C-alpha cells in the first residue's frame, strides 16, 4: 500500500531536523558523554539511526500521526542508549504535538493521559529510589519532552475546533438568512400577485363583458349605458393600479386606504352597477383584526368578480357571520349554463382566495352546491395573525 504524500511543510521540518542533527554530529555535540552509564553505543554512528527514523516520522506527522508517534517513540528510546542528539529530541516533541493535533480525538485524549502519567511516574519513581533532589529532574525532562508538547497540541486543537465550529455556524447562519430572504421574496411576490388580481380583475371583467355587449347589441341606449359602465370601471381600475404602484414604491409601508369590511356595501353597489343582482348580509361582528378584514374583503370581491364572469342570471348572496371566534364568509351565485358574453378566467382567483385563508390559519372551499356555486371561507379572529 502506497504511503500518503507528505505535506510540503512536513518535508521542510524533516529535512531541517535531519540536517540540524547531522551538523550536531559533525561538530561532536551530543546530549550525553560516552562515559554516561546509560550510553551503551558510543560514537557518532549509532546516533544517526534514531535521527534518520525520526526525520522520516516527521514526513508522516500530518498524514499518519499515530504511526509517526509509535515509530518515533521506539526511536527516542533507542536514542537514550546512544550519546543522543538534540535534533532527535526536538523532532520527537513535534511528533507528539502533531499526533494530538492531527490524530483522532480519542487518540489525542489517550496521549494526554499517557504522557501525564509518564511525567508523574518519571518524577516520583526515581526520587523514591534514589532519594536525591536531582532525581526530580527526570520527571521535568519527561514533562518537557512528552507531556508539554501533548498539552500544547491539545490546546491548539481546541482552538482550531472552536474556530471551525464558529465558521460552520456562520455559514449556516448565512444560509438560513439567504433561505429566509428567498422565502420572503416568494411570499411578497405571491402577496402582490393576489393584490393585483383582486384589485384589477373585477374592473377588467366588467369592462370586457360590457364592451362585448355594446358590440353585439346595435342599440344606442344600450351602448351608451355600457360605455358609462366601462368608463366607471376604467377609472376605478386606474385608481386601484395607482394604489398598487404605491405599495411597490413604498416597500413594506402599507398605504392608508386599505379595504375594510365597511367597504363591502360600496363593493356590492359596484357589482349591482355592473349588472349583478346582489344582496348583502353582513350580520353583527365585533372588532375584526386588520389582516382578517382585508382577507374577507378580497374574498368577497373575487367571488363577485367570478359571479360577474360566470354566474347565470339570478340573485347572488353575500353573507358574513361570526361564530365561535371565526368569521365565516359565504358567497352563493346561480350555477349552470349561461347565455351571453363571458369574460375569460385563469383560475388564479380561487388559488388566491385559498392562499389568503391558509395564511390566516383558516379554511376555504368552493364548488357547486345544488343549483348554486358557493364560496365559503372560515377565518380565525385571532389577534396578531399576519396577512
mmCIF file of C-alpha atoms in Angstrom:
data_model
loop_
_atom_site.group_PDB
_atom_site.id
_atom_site.type_symbol
_atom_site.label_atom_id
_atom_site.label_comp_id
_atom_site.label_asym_id
_atom_site.label_seq_id
_atom_site.Cartn_x
_atom_site.Cartn_y
_atom_site.Cartn_z
ATOM 1 C CA UNK A 1 0.000 0.000 0.000
ATOM 2 C CA UNK A 2 1.431 3.392 -1.020
ATOM 3 C CA UNK A 3 2.181 5.821 1.783
ATOM 4 C CA UNK A 4 0.254 9.098 1.750
ATOM 5 C CA UNK A 5 2.031 12.015 0.171
ATOM 6 C CA UNK A 6 3.551 14.212 2.909
ATOM 7 C CA UNK A 7 2.616 17.835 3.308
ATOM 8 C CA UNK A 8 5.177 20.289 1.948
ATOM 9 C CA UNK A 9 5.658 21.919 5.352
ATOM 10 C CA UNK A 10 6.325 18.491 6.897
ATOM 11 C CA UNK A 11 9.035 17.882 4.319
ATOM 12 C CA UNK A 12 10.683 21.145 5.347
ATOM 13 C CA UNK A 13 10.611 20.095 9.029
ATOM 14 C CA UNK A 14 12.030 16.653 8.262
ATOM 15 C CA UNK A 15 14.857 17.995 6.102
ATOM 16 C CA UNK A 16 15.652 20.765 8.576
ATOM 17 C CA UNK A 17 15.697 18.364 11.511
ATOM 18 C CA UNK A 18 17.897 15.855 9.696
ATOM 19 C CA UNK A 19 20.384 18.497 8.542
ATOM 20 C CA UNK A 20 20.480 20.065 12.003
ATOM 21 C CA UNK A 21 21.124 16.676 13.597
ATOM 22 C CA UNK A 22 23.917 15.889 11.116
ATOM 23 C CA UNK A 23 25.518 19.243 11.910
ATOM 24 C CA UNK A 24 25.454 18.431 15.638
ATOM 25 C CA UNK A 25 27.018 15.027 14.958
ATOM 26 C CA UNK A 26 29.676 16.614 12.749
ATOM 27 C CA UNK A 27 30.776 19.010 15.486
ATOM 28 C CA UNK A 28 30.600 16.242 18.099
ATOM 29 C CA UNK A 29 27.846 17.808 20.222
ATOM 30 C CA UNK A 30 25.707 15.139 21.929
ATOM 31 C CA UNK A 31 23.349 15.152 24.882
ATOM 32 C CA UNK A 32 25.465 12.684 26.939
ATOM 33 C CA UNK A 33 29.138 11.818 27.139
ATOM 34 C CA UNK A 34 30.337 8.366 26.177
ATOM 35 C CA UNK A 35 31.133 7.687 29.839
ATOM 36 C CA UNK A 36 27.451 8.019 30.887
ATOM 37 C CA UNK A 37 26.197 4.691 32.347
ATOM 38 C CA UNK A 38 23.157 4.535 30.017
ATOM 39 C CA UNK A 39 25.255 5.123 26.892
ATOM 40 C CA UNK A 40 25.558 1.579 25.524
ATOM 41 C CA UNK A 41 26.564 2.596 21.996
ATOM 42 C CA UNK A 42 29.033 5.436 21.914
ATOM 43 C CA UNK A 43 30.371 7.214 18.869
ATOM 44 C CA UNK A 44 28.611 9.252 16.168
ATOM 45 C CA UNK A 45 27.256 6.456 14.007
ATOM 46 C CA UNK A 46 24.632 4.924 16.408
ATOM 47 C CA UNK A 47 23.113 8.411 16.830
ATOM 48 C CA UNK A 48 22.271 8.571 13.121
ATOM 49 C CA UNK A 49 19.762 5.696 13.243
ATOM 50 C CA UNK A 50 17.123 7.288 15.556
ATOM 51 C CA UNK A 51 17.849 10.675 13.969
ATOM 52 C CA UNK A 52 17.049 9.371 10.479
ATOM 53 C CA UNK A 53 13.988 7.418 11.623
ATOM 54 C CA UNK A 54 12.508 10.444 13.397
ATOM 55 C CA UNK A 55 13.156 12.581 10.332
ATOM 56 C CA UNK A 56 11.065 10.040 8.412
ATOM 57 C CA UNK A 57 8.388 10.235 11.114
ATOM 58 C CA UNK A 58 8.192 13.982 10.525
ATOM 59 C CA UNK A 59 7.085 13.238 6.960
ATOM 60 C CA UNK A 60 4.065 11.378 8.426
ATOM 61 C CA UNK A 61 3.250 13.833 11.229
ATOM 62 C CA UNK A 62 0.108 15.102 9.438
ATOM 63 C CA UNK A 63 -0.938 12.232 7.166
ATOM 64 C CA UNK A 64 -0.329 9.314 9.604
ATOM 65 C CA UNK A 65 0.213 10.853 13.060
ATOM 66 C CA UNK A 66 -0.323 7.669 15.112
ATOM 67 C CA UNK A 67 2.140 5.680 13.025
ATOM 68 C CA UNK A 68 4.639 8.504 13.304
ATOM 69 C CA UNK A 69 4.224 8.624 17.108
ATOM 70 C CA UNK A 70 4.636 4.876 17.632
ATOM 71 C CA UNK A 71 7.708 4.747 15.419
ATOM 72 C CA UNK A 72 9.103 7.921 16.974
ATOM 73 C CA UNK A 73 8.647 6.508 20.499
ATOM 74 C CA UNK A 74 10.758 3.475 19.598
ATOM 75 C CA UNK A 75 13.361 5.758 18.043
ATOM 76 C CA UNK A 76 13.620 8.090 21.064
ATOM 77 C CA UNK A 77 14.030 5.056 23.325
ATOM 78 C CA UNK A 78 16.858 3.884 21.051
ATOM 79 C CA UNK A 79 18.383 7.358 21.235
ATOM 80 C CA UNK A 80 18.596 7.014 25.045
ATOM 81 C CA UNK A 81 21.248 4.264 24.761
ATOM 82 C CA UNK A 82 23.434 6.378 22.456
ATOM 83 C CA UNK A 83 25.197 9.651 23.086
ATOM 84 C CA UNK A 84 21.957 11.309 21.973
ATOM 85 C CA UNK A 85 21.155 14.162 19.641
ATOM 86 C CA UNK A 86 19.228 17.336 20.431
ATOM 87 C CA UNK A 87 17.616 17.370 16.968
ATOM 88 C CA UNK A 88 16.212 13.882 17.592
ATOM 89 C CA UNK A 89 14.603 15.031 20.844
ATOM 90 C CA UNK A 90 13.135 18.155 19.226
ATOM 91 C CA UNK A 91 11.667 16.147 16.342
ATOM 92 C CA UNK A 92 10.121 13.691 18.834
ATOM 93 C CA UNK A 93 8.398 16.551 20.699
ATOM 94 C CA UNK A 94 6.990 17.768 17.379
ATOM 95 C CA UNK A 95 5.731 14.267 16.563
ATOM 96 C CA UNK A 96 3.914 14.122 19.934
ATOM 97 C CA UNK A 97 2.416 17.573 19.284
ATOM 98 C CA UNK A 98 1.283 16.576 15.775
ATOM 99 C CA UNK A 99 -0.243 13.284 16.997
ATOM 100 C CA UNK A 100 -2.501 15.205 19.393
ATOM 101 C CA UNK A 101 -3.299 17.973 16.914
ATOM 102 C CA UNK A 102 -3.950 15.910 13.770
ATOM 103 C CA UNK A 103 -4.825 12.466 15.136
ATOM 104 C CA UNK A 104 -8.290 11.127 16.062
ATOM 105 C CA UNK A 105 -9.945 12.702 19.084
ATOM 106 C CA UNK A 106 -9.885 9.510 21.155
ATOM 107 C CA UNK A 107 -6.193 9.002 20.397
ATOM 108 C CA UNK A 108 -5.441 12.623 21.334
ATOM 109 C CA UNK A 109 -7.111 12.116 24.734
ATOM 110 C CA UNK A 110 -5.167 8.907 25.370
ATOM 111 C CA UNK A 111 -1.879 10.586 24.520
ATOM 112 C CA UNK A 112 -2.688 13.319 27.048
ATOM 113 C CA UNK A 113 -3.295 10.769 29.794
ATOM 114 C CA UNK A 114 -0.323 8.574 28.943
ATOM 115 C CA UNK A 115 2.197 11.420 28.793
ATOM 116 C CA UNK A 116 0.785 12.863 32.018
ATOM 117 C CA UNK A 117 1.159 9.528 33.832
ATOM 118 C CA UNK A 118 4.686 9.087 32.456
ATOM 119 C CA UNK A 119 5.594 12.537 33.767
ATOM 120 C CA UNK A 120 4.259 11.717 37.236
ATOM 121 C CA UNK A 121 5.971 8.332 37.220
ATOM 122 C CA UNK A 122 9.226 9.871 35.977
ATOM 123 C CA UNK A 123 9.086 12.301 38.883
ATOM 124 C CA UNK A 124 8.082 10.020 41.766
ATOM 125 C CA UNK A 125 9.771 6.712 40.977
ATOM 126 C CA UNK A 126 13.391 7.979 40.613
ATOM 127 C CA UNK A 127 13.011 10.158 43.713
ATOM 128 C CA UNK A 128 11.659 7.200 45.686
ATOM 129 C CA UNK A 129 14.538 5.004 44.564
ATOM 130 C CA UNK A 130 17.475 7.431 44.889
ATOM 131 C CA UNK A 131 16.138 9.876 47.481
ATOM 132 C CA UNK A 132 18.019 12.804 45.996
ATOM 133 C CA UNK A 133 16.504 16.063 44.717
ATOM 134 C CA UNK A 134 18.305 15.720 41.416
ATOM 135 C CA UNK A 135 16.116 12.704 40.642
ATOM 136 C CA UNK A 136 13.182 15.064 40.206
ATOM 137 C CA UNK A 137 14.820 16.429 37.068
ATOM 138 C CA UNK A 138 13.963 13.201 35.283
ATOM 139 C CA UNK A 139 10.284 13.973 35.638
ATOM 140 C CA UNK A 140 10.904 17.508 34.453
ATOM 141 C CA UNK A 141 12.639 16.217 31.317
ATOM 142 C CA UNK A 142 9.830 13.724 30.648
ATOM 143 C CA UNK A 143 7.278 16.502 31.073
ATOM 144 C CA UNK A 144 9.106 18.836 28.709
ATOM 145 C CA UNK A 145 9.674 16.163 26.052
ATOM 146 C CA UNK A 146 6.309 14.320 26.240
ATOM 147 C CA UNK A 147 3.545 15.985 28.263
ATOM 148 C CA UNK A 148 4.373 19.590 27.288
ATOM 149 C CA UNK A 149 4.001 19.002 23.521
ATOM 150 C CA UNK A 150 0.866 16.897 24.092
ATOM 151 C CA UNK A 151 -0.752 19.622 26.227
ATOM 152 C CA UNK A 152 0.199 22.278 23.665
ATOM 153 C CA UNK A 153 -1.286 20.216 20.839
ATOM 154 C CA UNK A 154 -4.490 19.742 22.836
ATOM 155 C CA UNK A 155 -4.845 23.486 23.434
ATOM 156 C CA UNK A 156 -4.207 24.296 19.765
ATOM 157 C CA UNK A 157 -6.648 21.567 18.715
ATOM 158 C CA UNK A 158 -9.381 23.005 20.936
ATOM 159 C CA UNK A 159 -8.857 26.479 19.476
ATOM 160 C CA UNK A 160 -8.872 25.078 15.945
ATOM 161 C CA UNK A 161 -12.064 23.098 16.545
ATOM 162 C CA UNK A 162 -13.717 26.135 18.135
ATOM 163 C CA UNK A 163 -12.755 28.270 15.139
ATOM 164 C CA UNK A 164 -14.087 25.627 12.732
ATOM 165 C CA UNK A 165 -17.342 25.376 14.681
ATOM 166 C CA UNK A 166 -17.697 29.165 14.591
ATOM 167 C CA UNK A 167 -17.059 29.154 10.840
ATOM 168 C CA UNK A 168 -19.692 26.440 10.303
ATOM 169 C CA UNK A 169 -22.183 28.358 12.445
ATOM 170 C CA UNK A 170 -21.511 31.487 10.413
ATOM 171 C CA UNK A 171 -22.047 29.577 7.159
ATOM 172 C CA UNK A 172 -25.262 28.041 8.490
ATOM 173 C CA UNK A 173 -26.465 31.458 9.657
ATOM 174 C CA UNK A 174 -25.716 32.926 6.243
ATOM 175 C CA UNK A 175 -27.501 30.013 4.550
ATOM 176 C CA UNK A 176 -30.558 30.391 6.790
ATOM 177 C CA UNK A 177 -30.576 34.140 6.163
ATOM 178 C CA UNK A 178 -30.472 33.533 2.417
ATOM 179 C CA UNK A 179 -33.292 30.974 2.686
ATOM 180 C CA UNK A 180 -35.347 33.424 4.752
ATOM 181 C CA UNK A 181 -34.692 36.143 2.197
ATOM 182 C CA UNK A 182 -35.740 33.874 -0.685
ATOM 183 C CA UNK A 183 -38.885 32.826 1.184
ATOM 184 C CA UNK A 184 -39.683 36.445 1.972
ATOM 185 C CA UNK A 185 -39.281 37.401 -1.691
ATOM 186 C CA UNK A 186 -41.501 34.490 -2.763
ATOM 187 C CA UNK A 187 -44.141 35.376 -0.177
ATOM 188 C CA UNK A 188 -44.071 39.030 -1.214
ATOM 189 C CA UNK A 189 -44.423 38.073 -4.876
ATOM 190 C CA UNK A 190 -47.429 35.898 -4.043
ATOM 191 C CA UNK A 191 -48.953 38.709 -1.974
ATOM 192 C CA UNK A 192 -48.508 41.240 -4.765
ATOM 193 C CA UNK A 193 -49.926 38.781 -7.309
ATOM 194 C CA UNK A 194 -53.046 38.337 -5.149
ATOM 195 C CA UNK A 195 -53.402 42.090 -4.690
ATOM 196 C CA UNK A 196 -53.008 42.752 -8.419
ATOM 197 C CA UNK A 197 -55.504 40.071 -9.349
ATOM 198 C CA UNK A 198 -58.095 41.036 -6.757
ATOM 199 C CA UNK A 199 -57.870 44.795 -7.338
ATOM 200 C CA UNK A 200 -57.892 44.814 -11.129
ATOM 201 C CA UNK A 201 -59.675 41.643 -12.256
ATOM 202 C CA UNK A 202 -63.110 42.875 -11.137
ATOM 203 C CA UNK A 203 -62.913 46.081 -13.175
ATOM 204 C CA UNK A 204 -61.388 44.452 -16.250
ATOM 205 C CA UNK A 205 -64.017 41.694 -16.222
ATOM 206 C CA UNK A 206 -66.801 44.287 -16.138
ATOM 207 C CA UNK A 207 -65.122 46.186 -18.971
ATOM 208 C CA UNK A 208 -64.802 43.013 -21.075
ATOM 209 C CA UNK A 209 -68.422 41.961 -20.554
ATOM 210 C CA UNK A 210 -69.966 45.380 -21.210
ATOM 211 C CA UNK A 211 -67.772 46.069 -24.229
ATOM 212 C CA UNK A 212 -68.849 42.713 -25.682
ATOM 213 C CA UNK A 213 -72.481 43.619 -25.039
ATOM 214 C CA UNK A 214 -72.029 47.036 -26.666
ATOM 215 C CA UNK A 215 -70.506 45.456 -29.761
ATOM 216 C CA UNK A 216 -73.117 42.720 -30.076
ATOM 217 C CA UNK A 217 -76.260 44.852 -29.448
ATOM 218 C CA UNK A 218 -76.924 47.591 -32.017
ATOM 219 C CA UNK A 219 -78.796 49.945 -29.722
ATOM 220 C CA UNK A 220 -77.576 53.490 -28.921
ATOM 221 C CA UNK A 221 -79.055 53.497 -25.417
ATOM 222 C CA UNK A 222 -77.520 50.123 -24.564
ATOM 223 C CA UNK A 223 -74.164 51.178 -25.989
ATOM 224 C CA UNK A 224 -74.245 54.424 -24.031
ATOM 225 C CA UNK A 225 -75.044 52.577 -20.803
ATOM 226 C CA UNK A 226 -72.283 50.032 -21.491
ATOM 227 C CA UNK A 227 -69.768 52.779 -22.233
ATOM 228 C CA UNK A 228 -70.735 54.513 -18.994
ATOM 229 C CA UNK A 229 -70.053 51.320 -17.023
ATOM 230 C CA UNK A 230 -66.809 50.798 -18.942
ATOM 231 C CA UNK A 231 -65.622 54.312 -18.112
ATOM 232 C CA UNK A 232 -66.528 53.947 -14.438
ATOM 233 C CA UNK A 233 -64.654 50.651 -14.131
ATOM 234 C CA UNK A 234 -61.702 52.074 -16.052
ATOM 235 C CA UNK A 235 -61.386 54.978 -13.623
ATOM 236 C CA UNK A 236 -61.729 52.680 -10.602
ATOM 237 C CA UNK A 237 -59.209 50.252 -12.086
ATOM 238 C CA UNK A 238 -56.703 53.051 -12.617
ATOM 239 C CA UNK A 239 -57.158 54.141 -9.004
ATOM 240 C CA UNK A 240 -56.511 50.592 -7.836
ATOM 241 C CA UNK A 241 -53.431 50.402 -10.061
ATOM 242 C CA UNK A 242 -52.109 53.626 -8.524
ATOM 243 C CA UNK A 243 -52.584 52.114 -5.087
ATOM 244 C CA UNK A 244 -50.685 49.003 -6.148
ATOM 245 C CA UNK A 245 -47.851 51.094 -7.560
ATOM 246 C CA UNK A 246 -47.757 52.936 -4.241
ATOM 247 C CA UNK A 247 -47.276 49.616 -2.437
ATOM 248 C CA UNK A 248 -44.397 48.713 -4.749
ATOM 249 C CA UNK A 249 -42.691 52.084 -4.384
ATOM 250 C CA UNK A 250 -43.098 52.399 -0.640
ATOM 251 C CA UNK A 251 -41.815 48.910 0.187
ATOM 252 C CA UNK A 252 -43.270 47.472 3.367
ATOM 253 C CA UNK A 253 -45.222 50.616 4.226
ATOM 254 C CA UNK A 254 -48.877 49.809 3.696
ATOM 255 C CA UNK A 255 -50.941 52.592 2.079
ATOM 256 C CA UNK A 256 -53.575 54.148 4.282
ATOM 257 C CA UNK A 257 -56.564 53.218 2.085
ATOM 258 C CA UNK A 258 -56.696 49.520 2.950
ATOM 259 C CA UNK A 259 -60.078 47.912 2.199
ATOM 260 C CA UNK A 260 -62.191 47.064 5.240
ATOM 261 C CA UNK A 261 -65.494 45.314 5.889
ATOM 262 C CA UNK A 262 -67.166 48.720 5.995
ATOM 263 C CA UNK A 263 -66.432 48.978 2.278
ATOM 264 C CA UNK A 264 -68.465 45.871 1.412
ATOM 265 C CA UNK A 265 -71.594 47.955 0.842
ATOM 266 C CA UNK A 266 -69.789 50.065 -1.760
ATOM 267 C CA UNK A 267 -68.357 46.902 -3.301
ATOM 268 C CA UNK A 268 -71.832 45.391 -3.598
ATOM 269 C CA UNK A 269 -73.186 48.643 -5.084
ATOM 270 C CA UNK A 270 -70.443 48.479 -7.701
ATOM 271 C CA UNK A 271 -71.387 44.893 -8.513
ATOM 272 C CA UNK A 272 -75.040 45.966 -8.920
ATOM 273 C CA UNK A 273 -73.927 48.726 -11.287
ATOM 274 C CA UNK A 274 -72.159 46.065 -13.343
ATOM 275 C CA UNK A 275 -75.372 44.102 -13.698
ATOM 276 C CA UNK A 276 -75.396 41.666 -10.789
ATOM 277 C CA UNK A 277 -78.392 41.152 -8.521
ATOM 278 C CA UNK A 278 -76.591 41.096 -5.163
ATOM 279 C CA UNK A 279 -77.789 41.002 -1.569
ATOM 280 C CA UNK A 280 -75.501 41.582 1.395
ATOM 281 C CA UNK A 281 -75.996 40.220 4.890
ATOM 282 C CA UNK A 282 -73.035 41.498 6.898
ATOM 283 C CA UNK A 283 -74.564 40.397 10.212
ATOM 284 C CA UNK A 284 -73.086 41.531 13.520
ATOM 285 C CA UNK A 285 -69.459 41.050 14.357
ATOM 286 C CA UNK A 286 -67.074 42.512 16.884
ATOM 287 C CA UNK A 287 -63.798 44.223 16.031
ATOM 288 C CA UNK A 288 -62.011 42.207 13.366
ATOM 289 C CA UNK A 289 -58.197 42.151 13.060
ATOM 290 C CA UNK A 290 -56.955 44.070 10.030
ATOM 291 C CA UNK A 291 -55.470 41.017 8.219
ATOM 292 C CA UNK A 292 -58.748 39.103 8.585
ATOM 293 C CA UNK A 293 -60.724 42.143 7.480
ATOM 294 C CA UNK A 294 -58.623 42.561 4.334
ATOM 295 C CA UNK A 295 -58.808 38.854 3.501
ATOM 296 C CA UNK A 296 -62.602 38.782 3.906
ATOM 297 C CA UNK A 297 -62.978 41.853 1.689
ATOM 298 C CA UNK A 298 -60.779 40.363 -1.025
ATOM 299 C CA UNK A 299 -62.597 37.027 -0.948
ATOM 300 C CA UNK A 300 -65.964 38.759 -1.397
ATOM 301 C CA UNK A 301 -64.508 40.954 -4.145
ATOM 302 C CA UNK A 302 -63.077 37.998 -6.084
ATOM 303 C CA UNK A 303 -66.281 35.972 -5.611
ATOM 304 C CA UNK A 304 -68.344 38.809 -7.074
ATOM 305 C CA UNK A 305 -65.893 39.072 -9.972
ATOM 306 C CA UNK A 306 -66.299 35.340 -10.672
ATOM 307 C CA UNK A 307 -70.090 35.705 -10.443
ATOM 308 C CA UNK A 308 -69.965 38.550 -12.941
ATOM 309 C CA UNK A 309 -67.923 36.444 -15.333
ATOM 310 C CA UNK A 310 -69.543 33.016 -14.951
ATOM 311 C CA UNK A 311 -72.822 33.080 -12.972
ATOM 312 C CA UNK A 312 -76.235 32.518 -14.543
ATOM 313 C CA UNK A 313 -78.942 35.165 -14.194
ATOM 314 C CA UNK A 314 -80.246 35.234 -10.641
ATOM 315 C CA UNK A 315 -79.534 36.538 -7.216
ATOM 316 C CA UNK A 316 -76.048 36.488 -5.707
ATOM 317 C CA UNK A 317 -75.997 36.319 -1.912
ATOM 318 C CA UNK A 318 -73.105 37.555 0.238
ATOM 319 C CA UNK A 319 -73.160 36.807 3.944
ATOM 320 C CA UNK A 320 -70.744 37.283 6.840
ATOM 321 C CA UNK A 321 -71.208 35.762 10.276
ATOM 322 C CA UNK A 322 -69.120 35.431 13.423
ATOM 323 C CA UNK A 323 -69.306 32.078 15.210
ATOM 324 C CA UNK A 324 -67.069 30.599 17.905
ATOM 325 C CA UNK A 325 -64.221 33.012 17.285
ATOM 326 C CA UNK A 326 -64.296 32.594 13.496
ATOM 327 C CA UNK A 327 -65.514 34.895 10.746
ATOM 328 C CA UNK A 328 -67.388 32.929 8.079
ATOM 329 C CA UNK A 329 -67.638 34.465 4.602
ATOM 330 C CA UNK A 330 -70.037 32.875 2.113
ATOM 331 C CA UNK A 331 -70.918 33.939 -1.435
ATOM 332 C CA UNK A 332 -73.565 31.987 -3.364
ATOM 333 C CA UNK A 333 -74.358 32.564 -7.054
ATOM 334 C CA UNK A 334 -76.574 30.737 -9.611
ATOM 335 C CA UNK A 335 -74.733 27.853 -11.246
ATOM 336 C CA UNK A 336 -75.269 26.365 -14.699
ATOM 337 C CA UNK A 337 -75.047 27.156 -18.393
ATOM 338 C CA UNK A 338 -75.006 30.842 -19.158
ATOM 339 C CA UNK A 339 -76.109 32.724 -22.254
ATOM 340 C CA UNK A 340 -74.432 35.933 -23.271
ATOM 341 C CA UNK A 341 -70.880 37.187 -23.130
ATOM 342 C CA UNK A 342 -68.352 35.701 -20.739
ATOM 343 C CA UNK A 343 -65.007 37.015 -19.559
ATOM 344 C CA UNK A 344 -62.114 34.564 -19.687
ATOM 345 C CA UNK A 345 -60.852 33.121 -16.394
ATOM 346 C CA UNK A 346 -57.445 31.714 -15.412
ATOM 347 C CA UNK A 347 -58.289 30.025 -12.096
ATOM 348 C CA UNK A 348 -55.923 32.348 -10.228
ATOM 349 C CA UNK A 349 -58.798 33.814 -8.242
ATOM 350 C CA UNK A 350 -59.616 30.558 -6.446
ATOM 351 C CA UNK A 351 -55.921 29.983 -5.785
ATOM 352 C CA UNK A 352 -55.560 33.466 -4.302
ATOM 353 C CA UNK A 353 -58.618 33.083 -2.052
ATOM 354 C CA UNK A 354 -57.376 29.710 -0.806
ATOM 355 C CA UNK A 355 -53.940 31.212 -0.085
ATOM 356 C CA UNK A 356 -55.479 34.096 1.861
ATOM 357 C CA UNK A 357 -57.440 31.721 4.076
ATOM 358 C CA UNK A 358 -54.451 29.400 4.568
ATOM 359 C CA UNK A 359 -52.148 32.256 5.590
ATOM 360 C CA UNK A 360 -54.557 33.119 8.405
ATOM 361 C CA UNK A 361 -54.928 29.500 9.513
ATOM 362 C CA UNK A 362 -58.460 29.258 8.156
ATOM 363 C CA UNK A 363 -60.264 27.034 5.673
ATOM 364 C CA UNK A 364 -61.579 27.613 2.171
ATOM 365 C CA UNK A 365 -63.962 25.695 -0.027
ATOM 366 C CA UNK A 366 -65.547 26.468 -3.402
ATOM 367 C CA UNK A 367 -67.762 24.355 -5.615
ATOM 368 C CA UNK A 368 -71.280 23.587 -6.802
ATOM 369 C CA UNK A 369 -73.991 23.247 -4.155
ATOM 370 C CA UNK A 370 -77.139 22.201 -5.936
ATOM 371 C CA UNK A 371 -78.186 24.974 -8.345
ATOM 372 C CA UNK A 372 -75.671 27.384 -6.833
ATOM 373 C CA UNK A 373 -71.912 27.851 -6.821
ATOM 374 C CA UNK A 374 -70.842 28.536 -3.241
ATOM 375 C CA UNK A 375 -67.631 30.029 -1.961
ATOM 376 C CA UNK A 376 -67.099 29.607 1.780
ATOM 377 C CA UNK A 377 -64.141 30.742 3.877
ATOM 378 C CA UNK A 378 -63.659 30.477 7.633
ATOM 379 C CA UNK A 379 -61.119 32.922 9.060
ATOM 380 C CA UNK A 380 -59.966 32.741 12.719
ATOM 381 C CA UNK A 381 -60.327 36.018 14.610
ATOM 382 C CA UNK A 382 -57.011 35.704 16.429
ATOM 383 C CA UNK A 383 -55.074 38.872 17.088
ATOM 384 C CA UNK A 384 -51.669 39.316 15.508
ATOM 385 C CA UNK A 385 -52.121 36.868 12.641
ATOM 386 C CA UNK A 386 -50.036 38.044 9.674
ATOM 387 C CA UNK A 387 -51.751 38.531 6.369
#
